[in-house]
């Protein structure tokens, strides 16, 4: 059962101004992070779908070089991109801390965004990653073969000493950004705004699928399914950290695995 501190406080008597503030806060956080990514992905998908040739003839690069012939400048750009992408996560932590000061909530612990249970978080996260990672790869390969997905290129970085560390850091950044915002924070605010559990689940899963539309139809439906599972697990555990671990492991295997296997095996699509 989730800790009592993870359950949102009842807001039946909340004044309208507080609800309005929460609604505006949520919209601003999404506009600065994954909501904007969803709009960009939708525009990208429309462009790819209407371009000559099929989706599988086009590529979506996840970790590309910013200065291919200047490795130190490239590294600076990579670290800048990773660190600035984490600012919305810090903003959410700040907002939850402010909520604790103003209303007596639990702060980031309200969504299980803390290091209080490292063993169970790592264990459950690894188990979830093992289950979802393999099925996700099969779905991608099937969608690509059917022409419903772009060729996803997890990395196209130069072969330099910082390549693998940057890919790992990028995977961790992705997991923190997505799970903290689109699961923990989004569900907490929607619960406080009076959304039904089913409505909140649908909103979270559809948002996750939409900001992956740049990968194609397969990327959309695969991530919607992942979103449903992750919301269900979050409701069951009351903690976002196992999902952060699971997502990080899935992306680390995808990024580093592609770096090691691309061009060496014939079953892995490459651009």
Tab-separated table of C-alpha atoms in Angstrom:
chain	number	residue	atom	x	y	z
A	1	UNK	CA	0.000	0.000	0.000
A	2	UNK	CA	1.229	3.552	-0.693
A	3	UNK	CA	2.409	5.680	2.206
A	4	UNK	CA	-0.280	7.987	3.490
A	5	UNK	CA	2.022	10.905	2.610
A	6	UNK	CA	1.687	10.065	-1.090
A	7	UNK	CA	-2.095	10.499	-1.110
A	8	UNK	CA	-3.281	13.934	-2.220
A	9	UNK	CA	-5.113	15.872	0.470
A	10	UNK	CA	-8.866	16.199	0.027
A	11	UNK	CA	-9.656	19.413	-1.757
A	12	UNK	CA	-13.410	19.515	-1.495
A	13	UNK	CA	-13.164	22.724	0.527
A	14	UNK	CA	-10.326	24.314	-1.401
A	15	UNK	CA	-11.067	27.907	-2.347
A	16	UNK	CA	-11.487	28.557	-6.090
A	17	UNK	CA	-8.354	30.706	-6.174
A	18	UNK	CA	-6.224	27.768	-5.000
A	19	UNK	CA	-7.687	25.492	-7.661
A	20	UNK	CA	-7.164	28.155	-10.297
A	21	UNK	CA	-3.560	28.581	-9.194
A	22	UNK	CA	-2.951	24.829	-9.417
A	23	UNK	CA	-4.498	24.690	-12.876
A	24	UNK	CA	-2.394	27.560	-14.162
A	25	UNK	CA	0.731	26.118	-12.529
A	26	UNK	CA	0.166	22.766	-14.223
A	27	UNK	CA	-0.350	24.344	-17.623
A	28	UNK	CA	2.811	26.430	-17.256
A	29	UNK	CA	4.919	23.434	-16.203
A	30	UNK	CA	3.683	21.442	-19.191
A	31	UNK	CA	4.198	24.386	-21.543
A	32	UNK	CA	7.819	24.572	-20.386
A	33	UNK	CA	8.433	20.831	-20.726
A	34	UNK	CA	6.570	17.845	-22.105
A	35	UNK	CA	3.479	19.693	-23.278
A	36	UNK	CA	5.650	21.714	-25.639
A	37	UNK	CA	7.441	18.504	-26.646
A	38	UNK	CA	4.062	16.948	-27.499
A	39	UNK	CA	3.155	19.830	-29.821
A	40	UNK	CA	6.586	19.700	-31.466
A	41	UNK	CA	6.312	15.915	-31.926
A	42	UNK	CA	2.866	16.277	-33.499
A	43	UNK	CA	4.141	18.868	-35.974
A	44	UNK	CA	7.144	16.654	-36.745
A	45	UNK	CA	4.900	13.639	-37.334
A	46	UNK	CA	2.641	15.552	-39.733
A	47	UNK	CA	5.712	16.640	-41.672
A	48	UNK	CA	7.112	13.110	-41.831
A	49	UNK	CA	3.760	11.531	-42.728
A	50	UNK	CA	3.211	13.929	-45.621
A	51	UNK	CA	6.771	13.762	-46.958
A	52	UNK	CA	7.586	11.616	-50.019
A	53	UNK	CA	8.307	7.989	-49.136
A	54	UNK	CA	7.172	5.972	-46.143
A	55	UNK	CA	7.826	6.649	-42.477
A	56	UNK	CA	10.340	3.802	-42.314
A	57	UNK	CA	12.460	5.576	-44.934
A	58	UNK	CA	12.972	8.489	-42.550
A	59	UNK	CA	14.967	8.642	-39.330
A	60	UNK	CA	14.576	10.173	-35.877
A	61	UNK	CA	17.871	10.721	-34.070
A	62	UNK	CA	17.657	10.879	-30.277
A	63	UNK	CA	21.228	11.775	-29.298
A	64	UNK	CA	22.971	13.554	-32.131
A	65	UNK	CA	26.244	15.427	-32.345
A	66	UNK	CA	26.128	19.223	-32.053
A	67	UNK	CA	29.711	19.808	-33.261
A	68	UNK	CA	30.991	16.592	-34.915
A	69	UNK	CA	34.502	17.824	-35.681
A	70	UNK	CA	35.043	19.604	-32.339
A	71	UNK	CA	34.670	17.017	-29.537
A	72	UNK	CA	35.155	19.398	-26.590
A	73	UNK	CA	32.593	21.846	-27.969
A	74	UNK	CA	30.285	18.928	-28.691
A	75	UNK	CA	30.665	17.729	-25.087
A	76	UNK	CA	29.854	21.215	-23.791
A	77	UNK	CA	26.667	21.265	-25.890
A	78	UNK	CA	25.674	17.775	-24.722
A	79	UNK	CA	26.090	18.671	-21.040
A	80	UNK	CA	24.279	21.968	-21.540
A	81	UNK	CA	21.331	20.221	-23.188
A	82	UNK	CA	21.098	17.565	-20.470
A	83	UNK	CA	21.344	20.027	-17.577
A	84	UNK	CA	18.844	22.549	-18.961
A	85	UNK	CA	16.367	19.767	-19.715
A	86	UNK	CA	16.314	18.993	-15.984
A	87	UNK	CA	15.206	22.510	-15.011
A	88	UNK	CA	11.470	21.596	-15.178
A	89	UNK	CA	12.173	18.744	-12.735
A	90	UNK	CA	13.778	21.213	-10.328
A	91	UNK	CA	10.792	23.509	-10.829
A	92	UNK	CA	8.386	20.712	-9.896
A	93	UNK	CA	10.444	19.901	-6.785
A	94	UNK	CA	10.319	23.601	-5.844
A	95	UNK	CA	6.554	23.758	-6.349
A	96	UNK	CA	6.016	20.677	-4.206
A	97	UNK	CA	8.232	22.134	-1.481
A	98	UNK	CA	6.234	25.364	-1.631
A	99	UNK	CA	3.038	23.323	-1.381
A	100	UNK	CA	4.424	21.711	1.775
A	101	UNK	CA	5.176	25.126	3.285
A	102	UNK	CA	1.765	26.544	2.380
A	103	UNK	CA	-0.585	23.622	3.002
A	104	UNK	CA	1.404	21.164	5.108
A	105	UNK	CA	1.895	18.603	2.329
A	106	UNK	CA	4.777	16.159	2.044
A	107	UNK	CA	6.811	17.974	-0.603
A	108	UNK	CA	8.535	15.774	-3.218
A	109	UNK	CA	7.859	12.781	-0.952
A	110	UNK	CA	4.193	13.229	-1.833
A	111	UNK	CA	4.956	11.624	-5.215
A	112	UNK	CA	7.714	9.336	-3.937
A	113	UNK	CA	10.443	11.496	-5.444
A	114	UNK	CA	13.056	10.802	-2.787
A	115	UNK	CA	15.864	8.389	-1.918
A	116	UNK	CA	14.117	6.830	1.063
A	117	UNK	CA	13.829	3.303	-0.380
A	118	UNK	CA	16.833	2.721	-2.640
A	119	UNK	CA	16.762	-1.069	-2.472
A	120	UNK	CA	13.115	-1.572	-3.382
A	121	UNK	CA	13.170	1.250	-5.934
A	122	UNK	CA	16.137	-0.310	-7.742
A	123	UNK	CA	14.726	-3.834	-7.520
A	124	UNK	CA	11.232	-3.038	-8.760
A	125	UNK	CA	12.624	-0.662	-11.369
A	126	UNK	CA	14.907	-3.335	-12.793
A	127	UNK	CA	12.032	-5.836	-12.894
A	128	UNK	CA	9.770	-3.390	-14.744
A	129	UNK	CA	12.563	-2.502	-17.176
A	130	UNK	CA	13.129	-6.166	-18.013
A	131	UNK	CA	9.446	-6.681	-18.769
A	132	UNK	CA	8.803	-3.517	-20.766
A	133	UNK	CA	12.152	-3.226	-22.525
A	134	UNK	CA	11.894	-6.487	-24.448
A	135	UNK	CA	8.272	-6.021	-25.480
A	136	UNK	CA	9.013	-2.428	-26.506
A	137	UNK	CA	11.818	-3.555	-28.796
A	138	UNK	CA	9.578	-6.159	-30.449
A	139	UNK	CA	6.839	-3.566	-30.954
A	140	UNK	CA	9.302	-1.141	-32.536
A	141	UNK	CA	10.709	-3.761	-34.908
A	142	UNK	CA	7.215	-4.814	-35.921
A	143	UNK	CA	5.999	-1.248	-36.467
A	144	UNK	CA	9.116	-0.417	-38.474
A	145	UNK	CA	8.714	-3.492	-40.651
A	146	UNK	CA	5.070	-2.506	-41.270
A	147	UNK	CA	6.117	0.991	-42.338
A	148	UNK	CA	4.367	2.654	-39.381
A	149	UNK	CA	7.474	3.919	-37.643
A	150	UNK	CA	10.503	5.976	-38.488
A	151	UNK	CA	13.936	4.432	-38.126
A	152	UNK	CA	14.859	5.402	-34.575
A	153	UNK	CA	18.560	6.203	-34.233
A	154	UNK	CA	19.245	6.266	-30.482
A	155	UNK	CA	22.658	7.866	-30.954
A	156	UNK	CA	24.915	9.261	-33.641
A	157	UNK	CA	27.695	10.624	-31.467
A	158	UNK	CA	31.340	10.459	-32.530
A	159	UNK	CA	33.535	7.714	-31.090
A	160	UNK	CA	35.117	9.769	-28.309
A	161	UNK	CA	35.862	9.000	-24.670
A	162	UNK	CA	32.749	10.739	-23.328
A	163	UNK	CA	30.258	9.002	-25.626
A	164	UNK	CA	29.002	6.289	-23.245
A	165	UNK	CA	28.887	8.547	-20.123
A	166	UNK	CA	26.875	11.140	-22.057
A	167	UNK	CA	24.450	8.478	-23.305
A	168	UNK	CA	23.940	7.245	-19.740
A	169	UNK	CA	23.432	10.804	-18.481
A	170	UNK	CA	20.938	11.437	-21.288
A	171	UNK	CA	18.986	8.312	-20.319
A	172	UNK	CA	18.803	9.396	-16.673
A	173	UNK	CA	17.719	12.891	-17.704
A	174	UNK	CA	14.920	11.453	-19.855
A	175	UNK	CA	13.683	9.249	-17.041
A	176	UNK	CA	13.649	12.034	-14.458
A	177	UNK	CA	11.923	14.507	-16.754
A	178	UNK	CA	9.227	12.144	-17.953
A	179	UNK	CA	8.373	10.194	-14.815
A	180	UNK	CA	8.494	13.074	-12.350
A	181	UNK	CA	6.369	15.344	-14.546
A	182	UNK	CA	4.060	13.113	-16.590
A	183	UNK	CA	3.353	10.626	-13.792
A	184	UNK	CA	4.042	11.958	-10.296
A	185	UNK	CA	3.392	15.683	-10.652
A	186	UNK	CA	0.670	15.497	-13.317
A	187	UNK	CA	-1.354	12.881	-11.438
A	188	UNK	CA	-1.052	14.752	-8.145
A	189	UNK	CA	-2.313	17.976	-9.639
A	190	UNK	CA	-5.111	16.288	-11.589
A	191	UNK	CA	-6.206	14.473	-8.420
A	192	UNK	CA	-6.254	17.784	-6.564
A	193	UNK	CA	-8.266	19.347	-9.398
A	194	UNK	CA	-10.925	16.656	-9.050
A	195	UNK	CA	-10.165	14.494	-12.092
A	196	UNK	CA	-11.265	10.875	-11.952
A	197	UNK	CA	-8.520	8.210	-11.752
A	198	UNK	CA	-9.447	6.978	-15.242
A	199	UNK	CA	-9.344	10.479	-16.684
A	200	UNK	CA	-5.967	11.188	-15.100
A	201	UNK	CA	-4.583	7.884	-16.393
A	202	UNK	CA	-5.805	8.675	-19.913
A	203	UNK	CA	-4.312	12.185	-19.804
A	204	UNK	CA	-0.918	10.920	-18.628
A	205	UNK	CA	-0.747	8.031	-21.107
A	206	UNK	CA	-1.904	10.102	-24.091
A	207	UNK	CA	0.559	12.867	-23.264
A	208	UNK	CA	3.388	10.317	-23.133
A	209	UNK	CA	2.347	8.855	-26.451
A	210	UNK	CA	1.975	12.250	-28.118
A	211	UNK	CA	5.446	13.545	-27.298
A	212	UNK	CA	6.820	10.325	-28.809
A	213	UNK	CA	4.907	10.806	-32.087
A	214	UNK	CA	8.106	11.995	-33.758
A	215	UNK	CA	9.020	8.291	-33.853
A	216	UNK	CA	5.841	7.345	-35.718
A	217	UNK	CA	2.634	5.437	-35.039
A	218	UNK	CA	4.451	2.617	-33.274
A	219	UNK	CA	6.169	5.076	-30.953
A	220	UNK	CA	2.815	6.633	-30.090
A	221	UNK	CA	0.932	3.433	-29.262
A	222	UNK	CA	3.891	1.775	-27.568
A	223	UNK	CA	4.344	4.714	-25.223
A	224	UNK	CA	0.614	5.019	-24.537
A	225	UNK	CA	0.700	1.384	-23.393
A	226	UNK	CA	3.811	2.074	-21.309
A	227	UNK	CA	2.046	5.098	-19.816
A	228	UNK	CA	-0.948	3.003	-18.753
A	229	UNK	CA	1.325	0.471	-17.040
A	230	UNK	CA	3.400	3.155	-15.342
A	231	UNK	CA	0.341	4.992	-14.001
A	232	UNK	CA	-1.077	1.723	-12.679
A	233	UNK	CA	2.210	0.935	-10.948
A	234	UNK	CA	2.452	4.442	-9.525
A	235	UNK	CA	-1.042	4.172	-8.076
A	236	UNK	CA	-0.125	0.822	-6.564
A	237	UNK	CA	3.239	1.871	-5.099
A	238	UNK	CA	2.690	5.568	-4.481
A	239	UNK	CA	6.258	6.212	-5.612
A	240	UNK	CA	7.721	7.597	-8.806
A	241	UNK	CA	11.317	6.494	-8.153
A	242	UNK	CA	10.906	2.848	-9.312
A	243	UNK	CA	9.563	4.226	-12.596
A	244	UNK	CA	12.530	6.591	-12.890
A	245	UNK	CA	14.857	3.611	-12.418
A	246	UNK	CA	12.942	1.482	-14.943
A	247	UNK	CA	12.896	4.211	-17.588
A	248	UNK	CA	16.579	4.984	-17.073
A	249	UNK	CA	17.539	1.324	-17.496
A	250	UNK	CA	15.405	0.945	-20.636
A	251	UNK	CA	17.016	3.998	-22.229
A	252	UNK	CA	20.548	3.061	-21.155
A	253	UNK	CA	20.184	-0.345	-22.792
A	254	UNK	CA	18.687	1.250	-25.931
A	255	UNK	CA	21.320	3.991	-26.259
A	256	UNK	CA	24.412	2.001	-25.333
A	257	UNK	CA	23.138	-1.155	-27.038
A	258	UNK	CA	22.651	0.720	-30.292
A	259	UNK	CA	26.144	2.213	-30.008
A	260	UNK	CA	27.588	-1.281	-29.651
A	261	UNK	CA	25.392	-3.180	-32.129
A	262	UNK	CA	24.502	-0.774	-34.961
A	263	UNK	CA	25.956	-2.078	-38.207
A	264	UNK	CA	27.049	-5.329	-36.550
A	265	UNK	CA	23.695	-7.158	-36.521
A	266	UNK	CA	21.243	-7.350	-39.403
A	267	UNK	CA	18.014	-7.207	-37.355
A	268	UNK	CA	18.580	-3.696	-35.990
A	269	UNK	CA	17.344	-0.948	-38.360
A	270	UNK	CA	19.875	1.825	-39.014
A	271	UNK	CA	19.600	5.079	-40.923
